[in-house]
Amino acid sequence: DIVMTQSPESLAVSLGERATINCKSSQSVLYSSDNKNYLAWYQQKPGQPPKVLIDWASTRESGVPDRFSGSGSGTDFTLTISSLQAEDVAVYYCQQYYSVPFTFGPGTKVDIK
Amino acid sequence: EVQLVESGGGLAKPGGSLRLSCAASGFTFSDAWMNWVRQAPGKGLEWVGRIKSKSDGETVDYGAPVKGRFTISRDDSRSTLYLQMNTLKTEDTAVYYCITIFEIDGPCWGRGTLVTVSS
């Protein structure tokens, strides 16, 4: 199974400042035949289902503010919130969908400092 | 518009059974590989299992915690995914989501249905 780790576990950032979350997979999730990283980022607020922010490691979903961006390839990935807003307080997860069992990182809780 | 709508959740006793459904619309369901994912209260996300399309053999894979107790099936004529849960345990208490992953648009999730296993 591919193990997903995230760091930090939690972070508190001032409004308007940058938040960076890291995700690492135990093996590459880059599929050579299509050159795509099978990696998604989710935002989850209390009582709500996970919302897809980024798929294929760096493709922002329709309607997601452009302050959210994803980067990385292979085994190391980053979600960046360029200017944190109050509504961004949530738990963020990464997920690999390269192979089953699909696995998720443990989550990173983002708060306002 | 792509939609996945789960139903069938509720309260079940340990050792009991429950069947969840996921009604799909807005895409060609018969071509899709479908997954179940769950989230226990206050916990992270856990993949439950996946069923491939009929044209890909309708193969089913399960996560270790549910293998032998849960069965995933599909009815392409109704565009519906099922999760039959038997021999339920208290640790199966969770919100259950159905998800699919599109070649271009990536993952798509339903809103989930809550299963509570308690005596």
XYZ file of N, CA and C in Angstrom:
696
model
N 0.834 -1.200 0.000
C 0.000 0.000 0.000
C 0.873 1.255 0.000
N 0.411 2.287 -0.678
C 1.134 3.560 -0.676
C 0.751 4.334 0.584
N 1.757 4.694 1.366
C 1.525 5.447 2.595
C 1.690 6.936 2.300
N 0.706 7.717 2.735
C 0.723 9.167 2.542
C 0.987 9.847 3.878
N 1.962 10.723 3.903
C 2.223 11.494 5.110
C 2.066 12.978 4.794
N 1.675 13.733 5.802
C 1.497 15.172 5.646
C 2.220 15.902 6.755
N 2.698 17.082 6.435
C 3.284 17.948 7.456
C 2.970 19.397 7.126
N 2.768 20.223 8.147
C 2.675 19.846 9.558
C 1.302 19.234 9.872
N 1.130 18.791 11.123
C -0.185 18.301 11.557
C -1.184 19.448 11.622
N -0.694 20.598 12.064
C -1.540 21.780 12.125
C -0.680 23.020 11.953
N -1.303 24.075 11.503
C -0.603 25.346 11.418
C -1.576 26.505 11.573
N -1.049 27.567 12.155
C -1.835 28.789 12.346
C -1.130 29.917 11.608
N -1.868 30.566 10.738
C -1.308 31.590 9.862
C -2.147 32.860 9.982
N -1.503 33.995 9.927
C -2.228 35.258 9.979
C -3.012 35.473 8.691
N -4.118 36.175 8.806
C -4.909 36.511 7.621
C -4.042 37.227 6.598
N -4.152 36.779 5.350
C -3.381 37.388 4.274
C -1.998 36.800 4.079
N -1.575 35.956 4.999
C -0.256 35.337 4.885
C -0.350 33.992 4.161
N 0.806 33.441 3.819
C 0.883 32.196 3.061
C 0.847 30.990 3.990
N 0.114 29.966 3.549
C 0.095 28.677 4.254
C 0.595 27.604 3.293
N 1.479 26.758 3.794
C 2.060 25.700 2.963
C 1.920 24.360 3.655
N 1.365 23.401 2.938
C 1.170 22.047 3.459
C 1.911 21.080 2.544
N 2.650 20.172 3.166
C 3.419 19.194 2.411
C 2.808 17.804 2.504
N 2.962 17.062 1.434
C 2.438 15.700 1.359
C 3.492 14.834 0.680
N 3.735 13.678 1.272
C 4.745 12.785 0.699
C 4.130 11.390 0.568
N 4.382 10.754 -0.575
C 3.912 9.391 -0.791
C 5.095 8.436 -0.695
N 4.820 7.206 -0.237
C 5.892 6.235 -0.017
C 6.436 5.671 -1.325
N 5.694 5.860 -2.408
C 6.206 5.528 -3.735
C 5.605 6.500 -4.748
N 6.205 6.561 -5.900
C 5.789 7.542 -6.892
C 4.339 7.331 -7.317
N 3.615 8.441 -7.484
C 2.238 8.385 -7.989
C 2.166 9.006 -9.388
N 3.330 9.111 -10.026
C 3.410 9.603 -11.401
C 3.281 8.414 -12.344
N 2.226 8.439 -13.148
C 1.958 7.350 -14.085
C 2.673 7.673 -15.391
N 3.603 6.828 -15.775
C 4.478 7.161 -16.908
C 3.732 7.223 -18.244
N 2.649 6.454 -18.371
C 1.994 6.390 -19.687
C 1.267 7.695 -20.034
N 0.837 8.457 -19.028
C 0.158 9.723 -19.315
C 0.850 10.918 -18.649
N 1.946 10.659 -17.958
C 2.723 11.712 -17.299
C 1.876 12.544 -16.333
N 0.946 11.886 -15.668
C 0.107 12.579 -14.694
C 0.414 12.061 -13.292
N 0.410 12.958 -12.330
C 0.501 12.581 -10.930
C -0.905 12.353 -10.391
N -1.152 11.149 -9.887
C -2.490 10.774 -9.423
C -2.640 11.187 -7.957
N -2.726 12.507 -7.766
C -2.696 13.091 -6.423
C -3.729 14.218 -6.361
N -4.567 14.182 -5.323
C -5.575 15.214 -5.138
C -5.430 15.853 -3.761
N -5.876 17.075 -3.673
C -5.960 17.809 -2.404
C -7.418 18.133 -2.111
N -7.807 17.950 -0.833
C -9.172 18.216 -0.402
C -9.179 19.200 0.756
N -10.270 19.936 0.826
C -10.552 20.800 1.968
C -11.819 20.258 2.634
N -11.774 20.121 3.954
C -12.979 19.675 4.660
C -13.266 20.581 5.843
N -14.460 21.116 5.850
C -14.941 21.921 6.974
C -15.894 21.062 7.808
N -16.051 21.398 9.089
C -16.878 20.568 9.976
C -18.284 20.342 9.427
N -18.708 19.080 9.462
C -20.052 18.729 9.028
C -20.250 18.693 7.528
N -19.163 18.882 6.783
C -19.277 18.877 5.324
C -18.432 17.758 4.724
N -18.805 17.312 3.506
C -17.944 16.321 2.839
C -16.665 16.979 2.349
N -15.646 16.182 2.071
C -14.426 16.762 1.487
C -14.735 17.426 0.150
N -14.082 18.545 -0.074
C -14.235 19.284 -1.330
C -12.930 19.167 -2.110
N -13.025 18.763 -3.353
C -11.824 18.648 -4.175
C -11.331 20.047 -4.533
N -10.085 20.340 -4.148
C -9.478 21.622 -4.512
C -8.603 21.483 -5.761
N -7.776 20.456 -5.738
C -6.736 20.254 -6.749
C -6.743 18.790 -7.136
N -6.689 18.486 -8.432
C -6.437 17.119 -8.846
C -5.271 17.086 -9.815
N -4.813 15.853 -10.094
C -3.610 15.682 -10.927
C -2.467 16.556 -10.398
N -2.424 16.706 -9.095
C -1.370 17.392 -8.323
C -1.376 18.914 -8.468
N -1.825 19.429 -9.623
C -1.694 20.873 -9.825
C -2.854 21.506 -10.574
N -3.898 20.747 -10.882
C -5.037 21.290 -11.620
C -6.112 21.746 -10.640
N -6.351 23.049 -10.627
C -7.348 23.607 -9.733
C -8.740 23.275 -10.251
N -9.628 22.822 -9.369
C -11.000 22.524 -9.751
C -11.726 23.820 -10.091
N -12.725 23.694 -10.950
C -13.541 24.842 -11.327
C -14.171 25.468 -10.088
N -14.060 26.782 -9.980
C -14.670 27.493 -8.862
C -13.777 27.637 -7.652
N -12.646 26.976 -7.642
C -11.713 27.085 -6.508
C -10.900 28.375 -6.669
N -10.834 29.194 -5.620
C -10.089 30.464 -5.737
C -8.636 30.238 -6.129
N -8.090 31.186 -6.890
C -6.724 30.991 -7.393
C -5.657 31.206 -6.331
N -6.053 31.501 -5.103
C -5.053 31.542 -4.028
C -4.609 30.126 -3.625
N -5.373 29.110 -4.069
C -4.990 27.725 -3.829
C -4.182 27.213 -5.030
N -3.036 26.621 -4.752
C -2.255 26.036 -5.829
C -1.579 24.773 -5.346
N -1.395 23.834 -6.277
C -0.714 22.586 -5.965
C 0.516 22.432 -6.832
N 1.547 21.825 -6.260
C 2.779 21.602 -7.003
C 3.413 20.295 -6.558
N 4.444 19.900 -7.303
C 5.184 18.684 -6.954
C 4.975 17.586 -7.969
N 5.798 16.556 -7.843
C 5.719 15.423 -8.758
C 6.411 14.215 -8.130
N 5.935 13.030 -8.555
C 6.578 11.813 -8.052
C 6.118 11.442 -6.664
N 6.867 11.868 -5.659
C 6.543 11.520 -4.275
C 6.360 12.725 -3.353
N 6.677 13.907 -3.823
C 6.625 15.085 -2.955
C 5.729 16.172 -3.530
N 4.772 16.606 -2.727
C 3.744 17.526 -3.193
C 3.489 18.617 -2.161
N 2.992 19.742 -2.653
C 2.729 20.887 -1.789
C 1.419 21.546 -2.177
N 0.633 21.881 -1.162
C -0.541 22.735 -1.343
C -0.209 24.080 -0.725
N -0.399 25.137 -1.497
C -0.124 26.482 -1.017
C -1.391 27.325 -1.061
N -1.654 27.990 0.044
C -2.700 29.018 0.078
C -1.946 30.338 0.140
N -2.017 31.109 -0.923
C -1.113 32.254 -1.058
C -1.447 33.392 -0.088
N -2.724 33.548 0.216
C -3.156 34.633 1.092
C -4.355 34.123 1.891
N -4.102 33.661 3.098
C -5.132 32.964 3.866
C -6.323 33.858 4.183
N -7.497 33.338 3.921
C -8.742 34.028 4.254
C -9.448 33.288 5.381
N -10.345 33.968 6.065
C -11.035 33.365 7.211
C -11.775 32.092 6.812
N -12.306 32.084 5.600
C -13.092 30.919 5.155
C -12.228 29.715 4.795
N -10.910 29.871 4.866
C -10.006 28.760 4.551
C -9.718 27.895 5.778
N -10.232 28.273 6.934
C -10.046 27.449 8.125
C -10.724 26.106 7.893
N -9.945 25.031 7.966
C -10.436 23.709 7.580
C -9.319 22.698 7.830
N -9.658 21.434 7.562
C -8.650 20.380 7.518
C -8.396 20.056 6.044
N -7.136 19.908 5.715
C -6.740 19.634 4.338
C -6.108 18.243 4.262
N -6.546 17.479 3.247
C -6.044 16.127 3.041
C -5.441 15.998 1.638
N -4.400 15.193 1.530
C -3.959 14.750 0.214
C -4.399 13.300 0.034
N -4.525 12.876 -1.199
C -4.950 11.514 -1.519
C -4.238 11.060 -2.785
N -3.766 9.796 -2.768
C -3.266 9.221 -4.009
C -4.346 8.312 -4.594
N -4.568 8.452 -5.905
C -5.482 7.534 -6.586
C -4.741 6.814 -7.714
N -3.452 6.596 -7.475
C -2.594 5.878 -8.424
C -2.870 4.380 -8.396
N -3.068 3.845 -7.187
C -3.326 2.411 -7.061
C -4.176 2.145 -5.833
N -4.940 1.050 -5.901
C -5.734 0.667 -4.742
C -4.868 -0.151 -3.784
N -5.094 0.017 -2.483
C -6.100 0.876 -1.870
C -5.733 2.357 -2.000
N -6.677 3.165 -2.481
C -6.433 4.608 -2.466
C -6.178 5.027 -1.021
N -5.213 5.850 -0.809
C -4.859 6.223 0.555
C -4.786 7.734 0.707
N -5.044 8.158 1.925
C -5.126 9.573 2.259
C -4.053 9.927 3.288
N -3.611 11.171 3.242
C -2.798 11.668 4.335
C -3.661 11.843 5.572
N -3.037 12.016 6.729
C -3.768 12.126 7.997
C -4.458 13.466 8.189
N -4.180 14.416 7.320
C -4.831 15.721 7.426
C -3.957 16.764 8.097
N -4.153 18.005 7.674
C -3.485 19.162 8.280
C -4.561 20.181 8.630
N -4.599 20.563 9.896
C -5.599 21.534 10.343
C -5.026 22.941 10.190
N -5.742 23.785 9.488
C -5.308 25.167 9.270
C -6.221 26.110 10.050
N -5.593 26.980 10.837
C -6.313 27.948 11.666
C -5.763 29.341 11.449
N -6.471 30.306 11.976
C -6.026 31.696 11.920
C -5.203 32.008 13.164
N -4.068 32.658 12.956
C -3.238 33.056 14.100
C -3.799 34.352 14.695
N -24.897 18.044 -15.229
C -24.098 18.146 -14.006
C -23.916 16.759 -13.378
N -22.684 16.439 -13.028
C -22.400 15.156 -12.388
C -22.933 15.171 -10.957
N -23.664 14.124 -10.605
C -24.168 13.996 -9.234
C -24.020 12.577 -8.740
N -23.626 12.452 -7.478
C -23.602 11.179 -6.774
C -24.373 11.381 -5.476
N -25.423 10.582 -5.284
C -26.279 10.758 -4.112
C -26.390 9.434 -3.366
N -25.797 9.424 -2.168
C -25.826 8.226 -1.333
C -27.100 8.181 -0.503
N -27.530 6.956 -0.184
C -28.695 6.773 0.681
C -28.591 5.417 1.360
N -29.471 5.200 2.340
C -29.522 3.904 2.992
C -28.855 3.847 4.356
N -28.231 4.932 4.748
C -27.588 4.939 6.062
C -28.610 4.922 7.186
N -28.121 4.673 8.379
C -29.001 4.637 9.544
C -28.347 3.899 10.681
N -29.183 3.449 11.594
C -28.698 2.759 12.788
C -28.807 1.248 12.599
N -27.743 0.556 12.919
C -27.737 -0.903 12.859
C -27.072 -1.446 14.119
N -27.412 -2.659 14.480
C -26.811 -3.288 15.658
C -25.537 -4.017 15.272
N -24.613 -4.139 16.216
C -23.422 -4.962 15.929
C -23.845 -6.352 15.476
N -23.202 -6.822 14.406
C -23.567 -8.112 13.822
C -24.650 -8.013 12.774
N -25.243 -6.837 12.649
C -26.330 -6.642 11.705
C -25.855 -6.291 10.312
N -26.821 -5.950 9.472
C -26.541 -5.644 8.076
C -27.221 -4.346 7.664
N -26.675 -3.770 6.610
C -27.229 -2.545 6.033
C -26.789 -2.503 4.588
N -27.637 -1.943 3.703
C -27.239 -1.768 2.309
C -27.321 -0.297 1.927
N -26.200 0.211 1.454
C -26.139 1.587 0.976
C -26.278 1.615 -0.542
N -26.841 2.711 -1.033
C -26.953 2.934 -2.468
C -26.313 4.262 -2.831
N -25.872 4.349 -4.066
C -25.346 5.608 -4.593
C -25.917 5.790 -5.991
N -26.805 6.765 -6.141
C -27.421 7.042 -7.433
C -26.572 8.042 -8.199
N -26.189 7.672 -9.415
C -25.300 8.509 -10.223
C -26.065 9.129 -11.388
N -25.664 10.330 -11.755
C -26.250 10.992 -12.930
C -25.247 11.979 -13.498
N -25.458 12.336 -14.763
C -24.618 13.339 -15.395
C -23.383 12.787 -16.081
N -23.219 11.468 -16.087
C -22.105 10.841 -16.792
C -22.498 9.413 -17.143
N -21.667 8.776 -17.950
C -21.954 7.411 -18.383
C -21.533 6.453 -17.275
N -22.469 6.103 -16.422
C -22.179 5.301 -15.236
C -21.557 3.957 -15.616
N -22.023 3.352 -16.677
C -21.556 2.014 -17.024
C -20.066 1.989 -17.349
N -19.497 3.111 -17.731
C -18.069 3.180 -18.051
C -17.202 3.480 -16.823
N -17.848 3.851 -15.712
C -17.093 4.381 -14.576
C -16.652 3.299 -13.591
N -15.447 3.465 -13.067
C -15.005 2.667 -11.925
C -15.439 3.430 -10.682
N -16.133 2.740 -9.784
C -16.753 3.410 -8.641
C -16.143 2.939 -7.334
N -16.032 3.863 -6.385
C -15.408 3.591 -5.095
C -16.336 3.970 -3.941
N -16.085 3.326 -2.809
C -16.652 3.767 -1.539
C -15.495 4.192 -0.631
N -15.689 5.295 0.056
C -14.739 5.819 1.033
C -15.537 6.146 2.290
N -14.942 5.965 3.451
C -15.658 6.284 4.680
C -14.834 7.159 5.603
N -15.541 7.792 6.539
C -14.889 8.658 7.521
C -15.599 8.479 8.855
N -14.900 7.880 9.800
C -15.423 7.732 11.156
C -15.485 9.098 11.824
N -16.373 9.277 12.792
C -16.520 10.592 13.446
C -15.207 11.101 13.997
N -14.828 12.294 13.594
C -13.607 12.917 14.095
C -12.319 12.316 13.576
N -12.412 11.422 12.594
C -11.229 10.721 12.086
C -10.957 11.093 10.636
N -9.938 10.464 10.070
C -9.556 10.710 8.683
C -10.369 9.868 7.709
N -9.904 9.882 6.464
C -10.615 9.234 5.365
C -10.020 7.867 5.072
N -10.895 6.899 4.822
C -10.452 5.517 4.587
C -11.163 4.951 3.368
N -10.389 4.436 2.435
C -10.944 3.800 1.256
C -11.537 2.449 1.638
N -12.762 2.193 1.167
C -13.462 0.950 1.489
C -13.300 -0.075 0.371
N -13.480 0.381 -0.875
C -13.354 -0.564 -1.968
C -13.734 0.058 -3.295
N -13.524 -0.704 -4.362
C -13.767 -0.220 -5.724
C -14.301 -1.334 -6.588
N -15.189 -0.956 -7.512
C -15.672 -1.882 -8.529
C -15.368 -1.290 -9.904
N -14.803 -2.093 -10.754
C -14.514 -1.647 -12.113
C -15.780 -1.732 -12.969
N -15.695 -1.197 -14.168
C -16.815 -1.273 -15.093
C -16.985 -2.710 -15.606
N -18.154 -2.972 -16.160
C -18.415 -4.312 -16.700
C -17.424 -4.629 -17.809
N -17.130 -3.653 -18.658
C -16.207 -3.866 -19.777
C -14.785 -4.140 -19.302
N -14.487 -3.772 -18.070
C -13.175 -4.059 -17.472
C -13.236 -5.222 -16.500
N -14.306 -6.008 -16.621
C -14.392 -7.244 -15.852
C -15.174 -7.157 -14.557
N -15.651 -5.947 -14.202
C -16.404 -5.726 -12.965
C -15.650 -6.273 -11.735
N -14.331 -6.202 -11.800
C -13.500 -6.657 -10.683
C -13.730 -5.771 -9.471
N -13.716 -6.384 -8.292
C -13.916 -5.646 -7.055
C -12.694 -5.826 -6.143
N -12.242 -4.730 -5.567
C -11.173 -4.753 -4.573
C -11.697 -4.142 -3.280
N -11.211 -4.657 -2.144
C -11.685 -4.188 -0.843
C -10.505 -3.806 0.046
N -10.758 -2.853 0.929
C -9.790 -2.560 1.963
C -9.788 -3.671 2.996
N -8.644 -3.832 3.656
C -8.483 -4.946 4.597
C -9.534 -4.964 5.712
N -9.915 -3.818 6.290
C -10.869 -3.860 7.412
C -12.260 -4.377 7.052
N -12.626 -4.377 5.772
C -13.990 -4.761 5.391
C -14.040 -6.024 4.541
N -12.888 -6.517 4.146
C -12.839 -7.676 3.254
C -13.516 -8.872 3.924
N -14.407 -9.532 3.174
C -15.124 -10.678 3.703
C -16.433 -10.319 4.384
N -16.647 -9.027 4.669
C -17.888 -8.596 5.334
C -18.726 -7.688 4.429
N -18.058 -6.888 3.605
C -18.752 -5.944 2.728
C -18.695 -6.443 1.288
N -19.749 -6.121 0.520
C -19.802 -6.481 -0.893
C -20.231 -5.266 -1.709
N -19.425 -4.938 -2.706
C -19.748 -3.837 -3.610
C -20.322 -4.417 -4.898
N -21.398 -3.816 -5.369
C -21.997 -4.247 -6.635
C -22.544 -3.030 -7.363
N -22.973 -3.237 -8.584
C -23.495 -2.136 -9.383
C -24.643 -2.619 -10.250
N -25.551 -1.706 -10.555
C -26.627 -1.968 -11.502
C -26.548 -0.856 -12.543
N -25.941 -1.171 -13.668
C -25.747 -0.145 -14.690
C -27.076 0.316 -15.288
N -28.095 -0.539 -15.294
C -29.395 -0.147 -15.843
C -30.055 0.933 -14.987
N -29.698 0.964 -13.711
C -30.231 1.980 -12.787
C -29.200 3.056 -12.439
N -28.004 2.959 -13.014
C -26.910 3.898 -12.686
C -26.722 3.992 -11.168
N -26.673 2.844 -10.534
C -26.611 2.805 -9.073
C -25.516 1.869 -8.596
N -24.804 2.342 -7.598
C -23.744 1.588 -6.924
C -24.287 1.148 -5.571
N -23.885 -0.039 -5.128
C -24.346 -0.552 -3.842
C -23.180 -0.944 -2.947
N -23.449 -0.874 -1.647
C -22.508 -1.404 -0.659
C -23.329 -2.209 0.343
N -23.197 -3.537 0.264
C -23.849 -4.426 1.220
C -22.899 -4.647 2.381
N -23.337 -4.254 3.573
C -22.481 -4.352 4.748
C -23.070 -5.382 5.705
N -22.329 -6.448 5.922
C -22.768 -7.515 6.828
C -21.831 -7.606 8.023
N -22.267 -8.308 9.047
C -21.465 -8.504 10.261
C -20.877 -7.175 10.721
N -21.740 -6.201 10.841
C -21.270 -4.852 11.178
C -20.650 -4.796 12.566
N -19.639 -3.941 12.688
C -18.938 -3.709 13.958
C -19.106 -2.240 14.339
N -18.925 -1.945 15.611
C -19.045 -0.546 16.038
C -18.048 0.343 15.302
N -16.893 -0.219 14.954
C -15.886 0.577 14.247
C -16.238 0.856 12.783
N -17.353 0.297 12.303
C -17.835 0.637 10.966
C -18.667 1.921 10.971
N -18.915 2.462 12.163
C -19.638 3.729 12.259
C -18.860 4.807 11.529
N -19.511 5.430 10.546
C -18.824 6.405 9.702
C -19.817 7.041 8.732
N -19.384 8.107 8.117
C -20.075 8.617 6.928
C -19.464 7.900 5.729
N -20.319 7.367 4.878
C -19.873 6.626 3.707
C -20.132 7.459 2.454
N -19.078 7.614 1.663
C -19.140 8.400 0.433
C -18.902 7.504 -0.777
N -19.623 7.770 -1.862
C -19.232 7.131 -3.115
C -18.475 8.152 -3.943
N -17.459 7.696 -4.622
C -16.641 8.586 -5.431
C -16.274 7.896 -6.742
N -16.058 8.703 -7.765
C -15.508 8.204 -9.012
C -14.416 9.165 -9.452
N -13.555 8.699 -10.317
C -12.442 9.524 -10.768
C -12.479 9.591 -12.291
N -12.661 10.800 -12.799
C -12.735 11.007 -14.234
C -11.351 11.228 -14.820
N -11.188 10.779 -16.066
C -9.876 10.888 -16.726
C -9.404 12.323 -16.861
N -10.345 13.230 -17.104
C -9.970 14.639 -17.281
C -10.178 15.412 -15.979
N -11.350 15.253 -15.377
C -11.749 16.113 -14.258
C -11.356 15.591 -12.889
N -10.787 14.400 -12.808
C -10.353 13.883 -11.525
C -11.495 13.408 -10.650
N -11.287 13.427 -9.299
C -12.266 12.850 -8.372
C -13.558 13.643 -8.280
N -14.656 12.905 -8.071
C -15.969 13.500 -7.825
C -16.604 12.711 -6.681
N -17.119 13.420 -5.666
C -17.656 12.800 -4.451
C -19.141 13.102 -4.285
N -19.844 12.165 -3.649
C -21.190 12.442 -3.163
C -21.109 13.158 -1.821
N -22.268 13.420 -1.209
C -22.304 14.130 0.062
C -22.292 13.196 1.266
N -22.444 11.896 0.995
C -22.290 10.912 2.059
C -23.588 10.533 2.759
N -23.546 9.373 3.414
C -24.656 8.899 4.236
C -24.079 8.313 5.517
N -24.698 8.627 6.653
C -24.159 8.240 7.956
C -24.654 6.861 8.368
N -23.708 6.016 8.735
C -24.012 4.697 9.283
C -23.561 4.668 10.736
N -24.471 4.313 11.621
C -24.147 4.204 13.044
C -24.393 2.769 13.478
N -23.359 2.148 14.021
C -23.474 0.784 14.515
C -23.376 0.826 16.035
N -24.489 0.508 16.676
C -24.540 0.612 18.138
C -25.648 -0.294 18.661
N -25.413 -0.833 19.850
C -26.440 -1.672 20.483
C -27.426 -0.815 21.268
